[in-house]
């Protein structure tokens, strides 16, 4: 049986099968049904014929173009071969002439200069010919690769990538050769670019169709159903093909095409809401678009990590992550929005500050929640000196205005009854309102700049605002102590023979409101300084300040230059200096200043109490110079008043200072009282035995008995008096 008979049998079997399928019963032989079937078949046949004709026409056009190109190239080759043959003949003739010239006698002339010129001309023609042949071959290869890519792109997109990549490598290799023709290299690059654009148009269209089938950008979360899984298979195939397609001059940092296309719809939504005339586009509400971006990332990250990441790793390598590529492309919208908003925000300090705070929080969220360490949105603003200076100036003015408001409060130095947790302060000294509010202000400044990445910018806030405000408060307390000493302690010891106090203008503690009123002021200043010291101790162990101090130690040269520059620009910053030794921090330096204020306040407290004691005990000192009856069971009556004043002062200090600090003040105060006794009672009177007994009784029943209200053995703080009285008593017993 021949082939024709076999085809006939196959057709008969196909017809029989069709008839058996279409006409299974006698009812199926209805003419109307037959006509309907015939009409449908004719319509299908017509459609197929049209498609066949269109395919033939397109094929014919392609073949005609290829044949025309081949014919043109064949003609060029023929011409080149003819020229090559002609050149060879000329070379042969010249060679013959040259040989004949060499065989002649010596009397005959050598070949003329014309022959050499002809040889040079022939050599140039050969060079041009070889170059032309190379160019033709190059163009033929480039044309063939383009035709292959375009032939495969519709039917099998994956195969079209290979010839394109070969064309790109061919163009790069040709351009890298030093002897290559620049025109040919440019032409190859242009051909590769045009082919890239053609392939991109086709593959992008297919990929967008896959995204439309998935309903993108509607968020998708695994696990996926069977219907979605089928669509994802096509999505993954088109994603790979498009990801492999890279520009001829592509950079390693370029976002892959499929990821960029996936962001098109999301970027369009961003522009619609935040870069148009919609109510959502507000300059004073940057948190709206920052929140929108964070919500978008959160919604799409499951699909990106579970579905897109394997594709990226397979095509681009493990050094790329789909999450970072997606966020990087999405942040281009935020970057564009910020760059457009900055010129307007510079003239609105509050809005600018708010925007930077939101940008810093946004960067922090990306780092902590999504482990993204790429583009920083805050850096777009902070790296611009004009925008940064506007922000820093606004923050500095706000902090200074807030400090002035705190300092001018009439109740600034009143004790704070409850701390931030609503619990009473169980230590002896309660923090003052001004100290607590100042530290809250400094903490808010820390929160403002702690996320700023650059050390120099952090030091701007730390040195000019935080250390500057601490220095202002320290100067304020120092000035208060200076004024207090000037007004109330101009002369603490009366000088015999001078004019009365009313004439000299010397103010006693009574004139200034009494010793208790003076101690009240001093205790509040002392408590303010102690509160700052305690707060500085807490800040010193904070991670932010520890990290900043570590970076400062590694950049001491930068710190010195920065401080010198600040002092030159602003005379108010003349107090800035590098701590000595270098391992000491600026916070420790500030704490030293407040500790000195505490020590000075304690000294003034002692002077106030001693001034009160000296004024009240004047009659007691005089009584030792008079002859009077000794009452063995009673203390001297002139001692009641000074003891009463001393008890009131010590009780106040005991109630308002921590135990350890009070004991230190009481020890020094006891030493001062002891020196007063030695100077005004013991030394000028040459006390006899009875008088020493009286002094011992005054000490034991007076000062030391009263001192046991606050300490265990107050006599140990007056060892000179104790030794003097005990030695005389022991002599009397002997």
XYZ file of C-alpha atoms in Angstrom:
734
model
C 0.000 0.000 0.000
C 1.471 3.374 -1.004
C 1.480 6.592 0.945
C -1.467 8.062 -0.931
C -3.622 5.084 -0.104
C -2.615 5.302 3.557
C -3.623 8.995 3.687
C -6.953 8.097 2.038
C -7.636 5.426 4.651
C -6.811 7.860 7.456
C -9.189 10.447 6.042
C -11.911 7.804 5.659
C -11.460 6.727 9.249
C -11.594 10.356 10.411
C -14.772 10.945 8.423
C -16.261 7.744 9.764
C -15.410 8.738 13.314
C -16.925 12.171 12.787
C -20.112 10.667 11.339
C -20.368 8.106 14.124
C -19.968 10.885 16.693
C -22.337 13.362 15.046
C -25.095 10.967 13.877
C -25.641 8.378 16.565
C -29.410 8.064 16.060
C -31.865 8.531 13.200
C -33.001 11.801 14.691
C -29.546 13.214 14.044
C -30.122 12.986 10.271
C -32.288 16.056 10.362
C -31.493 18.444 7.514
C -31.476 21.440 9.786
C -28.835 19.854 11.955
C -26.801 18.917 8.887
C -27.013 22.443 7.600
C -25.979 23.813 10.980
C -22.971 21.496 11.118
C -21.968 22.345 7.586
C -22.282 26.059 8.247
C -20.177 25.783 11.369
C -17.529 23.761 9.550
C -17.471 26.208 6.666
C -17.044 29.104 9.078
C -14.201 27.300 10.822
C -12.630 26.448 7.481
C -12.891 30.063 6.375
C -11.231 31.265 9.535
C -8.452 28.752 9.184
C -7.939 29.728 5.551
C -7.649 33.370 6.546
C -5.141 32.572 9.245
C -3.205 30.414 6.803
C -3.167 33.191 4.243
C -2.046 35.744 6.804
C 0.697 33.406 7.967
C 1.784 32.787 4.367
C 1.853 36.505 3.652
C 3.865 37.240 6.738
C 6.222 34.353 5.983
C 6.559 35.519 2.412
C 7.402 39.038 3.541
C 9.971 37.733 6.002
C 11.513 35.467 3.400
C 11.532 38.275 0.842
C 13.300 40.563 3.283
C 15.826 37.868 4.151
C 16.378 37.060 0.473
C 16.767 40.724 -0.379
C 19.284 41.163 2.402
C 21.118 38.007 1.383
C 21.101 39.061 -2.254
C 22.487 42.470 -1.369
C 25.164 40.947 0.777
C 25.938 38.391 -1.954
C 26.357 41.208 -4.476
C 28.687 43.033 -2.129
C 30.711 39.863 -1.660
C 30.890 39.403 -5.423
C 32.187 42.898 -5.879
C 34.691 42.395 -3.133
C 35.873 39.124 -4.688
C 36.257 40.818 -8.070
C 38.270 43.591 -6.516
C 40.341 41.017 -4.671
C 41.079 39.136 -7.915
C 42.002 42.376 -9.650
C 44.272 43.301 -6.781
C 45.947 39.901 -6.916
C 46.588 40.332 -10.652
C 48.134 43.738 -10.084
C 50.307 42.322 -7.328
C 51.425 39.504 -9.610
C 52.329 41.968 -12.361
C 54.248 44.112 -9.944
C 56.027 41.062 -8.595
C 57.033 40.086 -12.156
C 58.388 43.554 -12.821
C 60.305 43.490 -9.601
C 61.922 40.133 -10.391
C 62.761 41.275 -13.906
C 64.369 44.384 -12.507
C 66.528 42.380 -10.126
C 67.696 40.049 -12.992
C 68.885 42.916 -15.150
C 72.462 44.148 -15.168
C 73.736 46.533 -12.583
C 73.764 49.332 -15.123
C 69.946 49.266 -15.340
C 67.972 51.513 -12.898
C 66.141 50.090 -9.776
C 62.276 50.059 -9.601
C 60.929 53.558 -9.510
C 59.149 55.292 -6.687
C 55.925 54.766 -8.612
C 56.136 51.077 -7.919
C 56.420 51.684 -4.174
C 53.415 53.956 -4.243
C 51.448 51.313 -6.078
C 52.419 48.735 -3.484
C 51.311 51.042 -0.660
C 48.023 51.645 -2.453
C 47.507 47.925 -2.905
C 48.227 47.348 0.769
C 45.640 49.946 1.778
C 43.065 48.365 -0.511
C 43.732 44.966 1.030
C 43.329 46.414 4.506
C 40.053 48.072 3.564
C 38.911 44.879 1.921
C 39.611 42.785 5.005
C 37.932 45.384 7.141
C 34.910 45.405 4.853
C 34.733 41.634 4.958
C 34.851 41.706 8.757
C 32.135 44.342 8.914
C 29.906 42.364 6.567
C 30.387 39.213 8.603
C 29.659 41.147 11.798
C 26.462 42.596 10.387
C 25.379 39.200 9.058
C 25.875 37.662 12.523
C 24.015 40.519 14.219
C 21.137 40.282 11.738
C 20.912 36.546 12.165
C 20.801 36.818 15.970
C 18.077 39.453 15.794
C 16.005 37.319 13.415
C 16.346 34.332 15.723
C 15.243 36.328 18.748
C 12.234 37.826 16.992
C 11.249 34.453 15.551
C 11.179 32.829 19.001
C 9.730 35.655 21.074
C 6.086 34.970 20.249
C 6.208 31.195 20.295
C 8.848 30.383 22.907
C 9.951 33.446 24.829
C 12.642 31.611 26.732
C 14.511 30.754 23.512
C 14.487 34.389 22.375
C 16.631 35.443 25.332
C 19.628 33.351 24.245
C 20.282 35.046 20.864
C 19.737 38.433 22.478
C 22.326 37.705 25.150
C 24.706 36.487 22.441
C 24.218 39.724 20.526
C 24.921 41.783 23.660
C 28.098 39.842 24.406
C 29.139 40.131 20.759
C 28.680 43.914 20.881
C 30.583 44.187 24.154
C 33.424 42.024 22.830
C 33.672 44.052 19.614
C 33.702 47.389 21.496
C 36.347 46.147 23.956
C 38.846 45.440 21.174
C 41.276 48.302 20.655
C 41.402 47.710 16.900
C 37.632 47.716 16.441
C 35.782 50.222 14.314
C 33.851 52.708 16.431
C 31.088 52.959 13.856
C 30.560 49.192 13.832
C 30.696 49.073 17.645
C 28.082 51.805 17.882
C 25.944 50.073 15.279
C 26.081 46.782 17.178
C 25.158 48.543 20.425
C 22.286 50.266 18.659
C 21.070 46.951 17.219
C 21.247 45.338 20.668
C 19.333 48.251 22.197
C 16.612 48.083 19.532
C 16.301 44.328 19.979
C 16.087 44.822 23.745
C 13.260 47.293 23.295
C 11.373 44.982 20.921
C 11.738 41.996 23.216
C 10.846 44.125 26.229
C 7.604 45.268 24.600
C 6.513 41.717 23.838
C 7.603 40.145 27.129
C 6.241 43.040 29.204
C 2.880 42.670 27.516
C 2.784 38.970 28.369
C 3.888 39.605 31.959
C 1.272 42.304 32.466
C -1.352 39.887 31.189
C -0.248 37.405 33.871
C -0.519 40.087 36.537
C -4.014 40.985 35.344
C -5.044 37.345 35.632
C -3.787 37.307 39.241
C -5.632 40.537 40.030
C -2.449 42.387 40.922
C -1.915 44.580 42.930
C -4.524 42.936 45.166
C -2.532 41.331 48.021
C -2.158 37.554 47.825
C -1.223 35.329 50.709
C -0.256 31.664 50.604
C -1.488 28.961 50.535
C -2.959 29.350 47.041
C -5.903 27.501 45.511
C -5.696 25.290 42.405
C -7.006 28.009 40.094
C -4.456 30.515 41.416
C -1.681 27.921 41.247
C -2.254 27.489 37.510
C -2.016 31.220 36.965
C 1.118 31.386 39.110
C 2.848 28.839 36.898
C 2.464 31.153 33.924
C 3.476 34.117 36.109
C 6.690 32.394 37.182
C 7.580 31.509 33.582
C 7.083 35.054 32.304
C 8.869 36.498 35.349
C 11.980 34.454 34.592
C 11.989 35.406 30.912
C 11.631 39.103 31.679
C 14.190 38.997 34.495
C 16.777 37.500 32.129
C 16.238 40.380 29.715
C 18.685 43.107 30.720
C 19.701 46.297 28.976
C 22.971 46.110 27.005
C 24.510 48.638 29.402
C 22.680 47.371 32.484
C 24.087 48.186 35.903
C 24.247 45.623 38.690
C 22.073 47.873 40.864
C 19.265 48.181 38.317
C 15.903 46.853 39.427
C 14.858 43.781 37.411
C 12.156 44.503 34.840
C 9.440 42.265 36.332
C 9.788 43.858 39.763
C 9.622 47.330 38.234
C 6.492 46.384 36.258
C 4.874 44.972 39.392
C 5.426 48.351 41.064
C 3.840 50.325 38.223
C 0.283 49.910 39.509
C 1.342 50.571 43.113
C 3.278 53.688 42.090
C 0.298 54.916 40.112
C -1.862 54.638 43.217
C 0.762 56.538 45.225
C 0.820 59.361 42.684
C -2.953 59.477 42.623
C -3.241 59.983 46.373
C -0.106 61.920 47.322
C 1.071 63.794 44.226
C -2.168 65.130 42.847
C -4.867 67.539 43.936
C -6.544 64.931 46.147
C -7.223 65.763 49.838
C -4.707 63.093 50.829
C -1.881 65.202 49.391
C -1.099 67.397 52.396
C 2.293 68.892 53.168
C 1.679 68.808 56.923
C 0.723 65.115 56.959
C 3.805 63.137 55.891
C 2.688 60.292 58.132
C -0.091 59.549 55.657
C 2.155 58.477 52.814
C 4.710 56.883 55.154
C 1.930 54.801 56.676
C 0.585 53.971 53.207
C 3.992 52.646 52.133
C 4.404 50.591 55.314
C 0.930 49.140 54.858
C 1.697 48.288 51.226
C 4.904 46.496 52.182
C 3.168 44.584 54.947
C 0.340 43.511 52.620
C 2.567 42.255 49.790
C 5.542 40.882 51.695
C 4.114 37.314 52.051
C 3.699 36.988 48.257
C 7.096 38.585 47.618
C 8.936 36.315 50.047
C 7.217 33.017 49.239
C 6.667 33.324 45.467
C 8.952 35.980 44.009
C 12.050 35.317 46.121
C 12.719 31.813 44.674
C 12.440 33.251 41.157
C 14.864 36.089 41.918
C 17.345 33.728 43.523
C 17.144 31.337 40.570
C 17.600 34.004 37.904
C 19.756 36.679 39.567
C 21.593 34.773 42.283
C 21.537 34.553 46.045
C 23.011 38.044 46.510
C 19.652 39.565 45.533
C 16.514 39.452 47.658
C 13.049 40.115 46.284
C 12.089 41.892 49.506
C 14.861 44.475 49.180
C 14.239 44.924 45.447
C 10.531 45.478 46.070
C 11.096 47.970 48.906
C 13.841 49.777 46.969
C 11.574 50.293 43.968
C 8.662 51.332 46.188
C 10.798 53.903 48.029
C 11.437 55.735 44.766
C 7.938 57.162 45.178
C 8.713 58.411 48.690
C 12.025 59.848 47.507
C 10.328 61.713 44.691
C 7.674 63.028 47.073
C 10.257 64.263 49.595
C 12.410 65.978 46.971
C 9.352 67.771 45.646
C 8.249 68.806 49.163
C 11.591 70.018 50.544
C 11.629 73.521 48.986
C 8.219 74.219 50.517
C 9.017 72.665 53.907
C 12.155 74.755 54.444
C 9.925 77.789 55.008
C 7.724 75.898 57.493
C 9.979 74.783 60.384
C 7.300 72.878 62.285
C 6.238 70.888 59.246
C 9.855 70.253 58.307
C 10.640 68.975 61.801
C 7.557 66.780 61.751
C 8.515 65.363 58.351
C 12.047 64.514 59.490
C 10.764 62.829 62.637
C 8.384 60.738 60.543
C 11.163 59.894 58.074
C 13.465 58.773 60.895
C 10.703 56.621 62.399
C 9.972 55.222 58.932
C 13.620 54.249 58.400
C 13.695 52.677 61.847
C 10.585 50.616 61.064
C 12.075 49.347 57.814
C 15.262 48.323 59.606
C 13.603 46.662 62.585
C 10.521 45.094 60.987
C 11.816 44.222 57.507
C 15.617 44.116 57.995
C 15.992 46.647 55.195
C 19.326 48.477 55.187
C 19.105 50.205 51.827
C 17.958 53.719 51.001
C 17.340 56.086 53.917
C 14.518 58.558 53.462
C 15.726 60.781 56.277
C 19.155 60.961 54.647
C 17.581 62.672 51.627
C 16.776 65.595 53.910
C 19.723 65.454 56.292
C 22.313 65.263 53.512
C 20.990 68.532 52.134
C 22.759 71.216 54.179
C 20.032 73.821 53.626
C 17.247 71.519 54.803
C 19.284 70.191 57.732
C 20.245 73.670 58.938
C 16.615 74.770 58.774
C 15.582 71.752 60.856
C 18.370 72.086 63.404
C 17.741 75.795 63.866
C 14.029 75.151 64.424
C 14.730 72.393 66.987
C 17.252 74.563 68.814
C 14.854 77.519 69.004
C 12.058 75.274 70.232
C 14.247 73.712 72.944
C 15.471 77.137 74.081
C 11.928 78.534 74.177
C 10.767 75.520 76.173
C 13.660 75.915 78.638
C 12.907 79.619 79.094
C 9.281 78.739 79.792
C 10.314 76.156 82.393
C 12.837 78.472 84.066
C 10.432 81.426 84.274
C 7.725 79.429 86.013
C 7.018 80.886 89.446
C 6.831 77.365 90.903
C 9.918 76.117 89.103
C 11.818 75.208 92.275
C 8.872 73.706 94.111
C 9.387 70.022 94.946
C 7.650 67.480 92.778
C 5.255 65.601 95.002
C 4.950 62.555 92.744
C 7.264 61.086 90.159
C 6.282 59.992 86.662
C 4.947 56.648 87.905
C 2.646 58.343 90.387
C 4.619 57.082 93.390
C 6.002 59.315 96.084
C 9.721 59.893 96.353
C 11.013 58.012 99.376
C 14.461 59.587 99.459
C 15.167 62.577 101.684
C 15.275 65.105 98.845
C 12.423 65.504 96.394
C 13.295 66.556 92.835
C 12.207 70.021 91.809
C 9.878 70.801 88.961
C 12.502 72.679 86.946
C 15.010 69.822 87.138
C 12.481 67.160 86.167
C 11.054 69.208 83.307
C 14.545 70.054 82.072
C 15.524 66.383 81.956
C 12.263 65.552 80.190
C 13.129 68.230 77.639
C 16.624 66.815 77.176
C 15.207 63.301 76.795
C 12.847 64.526 74.091
C 15.829 66.079 72.291
C 17.609 62.729 72.523
C 14.648 60.975 70.943
C 14.716 63.590 68.191
C 18.255 62.964 67.006
C 19.180 59.471 68.240
C 18.166 57.931 64.900
C 20.263 60.405 62.887
C 23.056 58.304 61.327
C 25.846 60.900 61.064
C 27.952 61.512 64.195
C 28.581 65.184 63.371
C 24.854 65.890 63.214
C 24.271 64.029 66.484
C 26.980 66.148 68.110
C 25.216 69.303 66.892
C 22.173 68.394 68.972
C 24.169 67.015 71.877
C 26.658 69.876 72.268
C 24.644 72.917 71.228
C 21.257 71.952 72.678
C 21.662 69.381 75.442
C 25.047 70.380 76.882
C 24.153 74.022 76.190
C 20.934 73.811 78.232
C 22.718 71.989 81.053
C 25.311 74.765 81.087
C 22.567 77.421 81.203
C 20.911 75.707 84.161
C 24.258 75.306 85.900
C 24.987 79.005 85.409
C 21.488 79.788 86.702
C 22.064 77.870 89.930
C 25.532 79.354 90.318
C 24.134 82.858 89.864
C 21.433 82.139 92.442
C 24.056 81.054 94.977
C 26.159 84.116 94.177
C 23.188 86.407 94.731
C 22.231 84.622 97.918
C 25.712 84.932 99.353
C 25.913 88.557 98.342
C 22.619 89.452 100.016
C 22.569 87.264 103.107
C 26.196 86.419 103.925
C 28.083 89.642 103.259
C 29.610 89.397 106.707
C 29.083 86.294 108.754
C 31.091 87.347 111.855
C 30.596 90.756 113.524
C 33.732 92.832 113.885
C 34.022 94.725 117.167
C 34.123 98.481 116.826
C 32.380 98.659 113.470
C 29.184 100.451 112.641
C 25.861 98.772 113.371
C 24.367 96.424 110.800
C 21.599 98.889 110.090
C 24.195 101.386 108.926
C 26.421 98.988 106.944
C 23.510 97.313 105.207
C 24.495 93.814 106.243
C 21.455 91.534 106.142
C 21.057 88.834 108.728
C 19.223 85.574 108.125
C 16.295 87.020 110.026
C 16.159 89.977 107.645
C 16.232 87.556 104.717
C 13.278 85.561 106.005
C 14.926 83.562 108.736
C 17.321 80.623 108.651
C 14.584 78.176 107.683
C 13.563 80.301 104.700
C 17.195 80.520 103.610
C 17.697 76.773 104.031
C 14.520 76.170 102.049
C 15.969 78.006 99.065
C 19.300 76.278 99.383
C 17.726 72.829 99.678
C 15.707 73.394 96.525
C 18.776 74.494 94.589
C 20.648 71.549 96.051
C 17.819 69.161 95.096
C 17.753 70.585 91.557
C 21.465 69.943 91.079
C 21.224 66.464 92.644
C 18.300 65.561 90.366
C 20.383 66.509 87.325
C 23.316 64.450 88.623
C 21.103 61.381 89.088
C 19.599 61.825 85.623
C 23.075 62.155 84.088
C 24.074 58.882 85.750
C 21.119 57.169 84.063
C 21.965 58.707 80.686
C 25.610 57.655 80.981
C 24.659 53.952 80.820
C 22.122 54.399 78.033
C 22.997 52.526 74.821
C 22.709 55.664 72.722
C 25.224 57.683 74.756
C 27.569 54.715 75.117
C 27.596 54.245 71.354
C 28.094 57.955 70.753
C 30.971 58.100 73.227
C 32.636 55.141 71.511
C 32.364 56.867 68.141
C 33.709 60.104 69.635
C 36.816 58.361 70.944
C 37.516 57.059 67.459
C 37.084 60.552 65.939
C 38.861 62.900 68.344
C 40.303 64.946 65.484
C 36.846 65.557 64.089
C 35.595 66.512 67.575
C 38.332 69.086 68.093
C 37.680 70.690 64.712
C 33.926 70.680 65.349
C 34.211 72.377 68.761
C 36.635 74.975 67.404
C 34.227 75.745 64.562
C 31.263 76.081 66.929
C 33.134 78.434 69.264
C 34.128 80.587 66.318
C 30.581 80.832 64.987
C 28.765 81.287 68.317
C 30.429 83.047 71.311
C 27.768 81.579 73.607
C 29.390 78.165 73.102
C 32.728 79.285 74.536
C 32.160 76.937 77.503
C 32.608 73.874 75.265
C 35.847 72.017 75.819
C 37.119 68.507 75.292
C 37.011 66.556 78.567
C 40.325 65.686 80.171
C 41.264 62.884 80.277
C 39.863 61.788 76.927
C 38.047 58.799 78.408
C 35.861 61.209 80.365
C 32.527 62.049 78.775
C 30.761 65.370 78.262
C 28.022 64.117 80.584
C 30.575 63.424 83.310
C 31.949 66.920 82.790
C 28.473 68.400 83.218
C 27.890 66.249 86.298
C 31.071 67.587 87.880
C 29.688 71.107 87.552
C 26.437 70.202 89.308
C 28.286 68.299 92.026
C 30.314 71.437 92.686
C 27.023 73.319 93.026
C 25.878 70.706 95.566
C 29.084 71.111 97.560
C 28.837 74.881 97.466
C 25.169 74.786 98.521
C 26.099 72.555 101.466
C 28.814 74.998 102.490
C 26.354 77.879 102.323
C 23.850 75.867 104.387
C 26.485 75.413 107.087
C 27.344 79.107 106.977
C 23.656 80.047 107.311
C 23.207 77.767 110.325
C 26.442 78.980 111.887
C 25.462 82.603 111.333
C 22.198 81.909 113.127
C 24.092 80.089 115.891
C 26.628 82.905 116.260
C 23.881 85.529 116.507
C 21.854 83.553 119.068
C 24.852 82.345 121.112
C 26.433 85.770 121.553
C 24.949 86.139 125.033
C 26.077 82.618 125.860
C 29.658 83.513 124.955
C 29.466 86.663 127.088
C 28.061 84.707 130.042
C 31.387 82.877 130.431
C 33.041 86.189 131.210
C 30.639 86.954 134.068
C 30.561 85.496 137.547
C 27.370 83.578 138.072
C 26.027 80.787 140.140
C 26.458 77.340 138.757
C 23.438 75.087 138.624
C 24.794 71.565 138.463
C 21.648 69.974 137.090
C 20.781 72.501 134.394
C 22.368 73.758 131.226
C 23.136 77.427 130.853
C 19.948 79.414 130.200
C 21.698 81.455 127.489
C 22.091 78.214 125.504
C 18.379 77.550 125.075
C 17.868 79.961 122.218
C 20.835 78.841 120.064
C 19.950 75.184 120.722
C 16.370 75.865 119.650
C 17.509 77.515 116.404
C 20.028 74.738 115.739
C 17.372 72.068 116.302
C 14.968 73.741 113.883
C 17.630 74.070 111.197
C 18.876 70.513 111.584
C 15.359 69.127 111.636
C 14.622 70.907 108.376
C 17.808 69.611 106.757
C 17.150 66.119 108.094
C 13.680 66.139 106.531
C 14.752 67.526 103.160
C 18.097 65.859 102.467
C 19.050 62.209 102.011
C 20.417 60.565 105.146
C 23.988 60.228 103.899
C 24.164 63.842 102.737
C 22.632 65.131 105.967
C 25.149 63.200 108.066
C 27.974 64.733 106.062
C 26.590 68.235 106.605
C 25.987 67.537 110.302
C 29.578 66.339 110.756
C 30.960 69.522 109.206
C 28.450 71.647 111.131
C 29.533 69.992 114.384
C 33.112 70.858 113.552
C 32.119 74.495 113.017
C 30.231 74.577 116.344
C 33.212 73.003 118.041
C 35.529 75.642 116.571
C 33.116 78.333 117.778
C 33.316 76.953 121.330
C 37.058 76.734 121.170
C 37.327 80.279 119.873
C 34.640 81.991 121.978
C 34.427 79.912 125.159
C 37.529 77.819 125.815
C 40.402 79.921 124.476
C 39.545 83.418 125.815
C 38.362 82.385 129.334
C 40.980 79.984 130.744
C 38.285 77.712 132.197
C 38.761 76.186 135.619
C 37.420 72.887 136.814
C 33.937 74.129 137.679
C 33.610 75.938 134.394
C 34.729 72.852 132.488
C 32.071 70.851 134.306
C 29.533 73.454 133.257
C 30.771 73.224 129.659
C 30.600 69.425 129.792
C 27.042 69.634 131.162
C 26.070 72.091 128.416
C 27.514 69.746 125.795
C 26.071 66.495 127.134
C 22.660 67.819 128.101
C 22.469 70.309 125.289
C 24.303 69.818 122.002
C 25.016 66.105 122.228
C 21.656 65.146 123.630
C 19.971 67.103 120.900
C 22.349 65.635 118.298
C 21.164 62.105 119.105
C 17.923 62.993 117.359
C 19.812 62.633 114.080
C 23.020 60.661 114.697
C 24.081 57.938 117.091
C 27.131 59.515 118.764
C 27.289 63.250 118.118
C 30.114 63.645 120.666
C 32.431 61.851 118.249
C 32.076 64.817 115.903
C 33.462 67.174 118.621
C 36.541 65.294 119.780
C 38.432 68.413 120.879
C 35.711 69.460 123.330
C 35.148 65.895 124.405
C 38.836 65.396 125.111
C 39.143 68.716 126.946
C 36.185 68.106 129.256
C 36.984 64.445 129.923
C 40.611 65.164 130.829
C 39.626 67.873 133.337
C 36.982 65.639 134.894
C 39.446 62.800 135.327
C 41.916 65.209 137.012
C 39.249 66.283 139.517
C 38.485 62.676 140.356
C 42.116 62.029 141.067
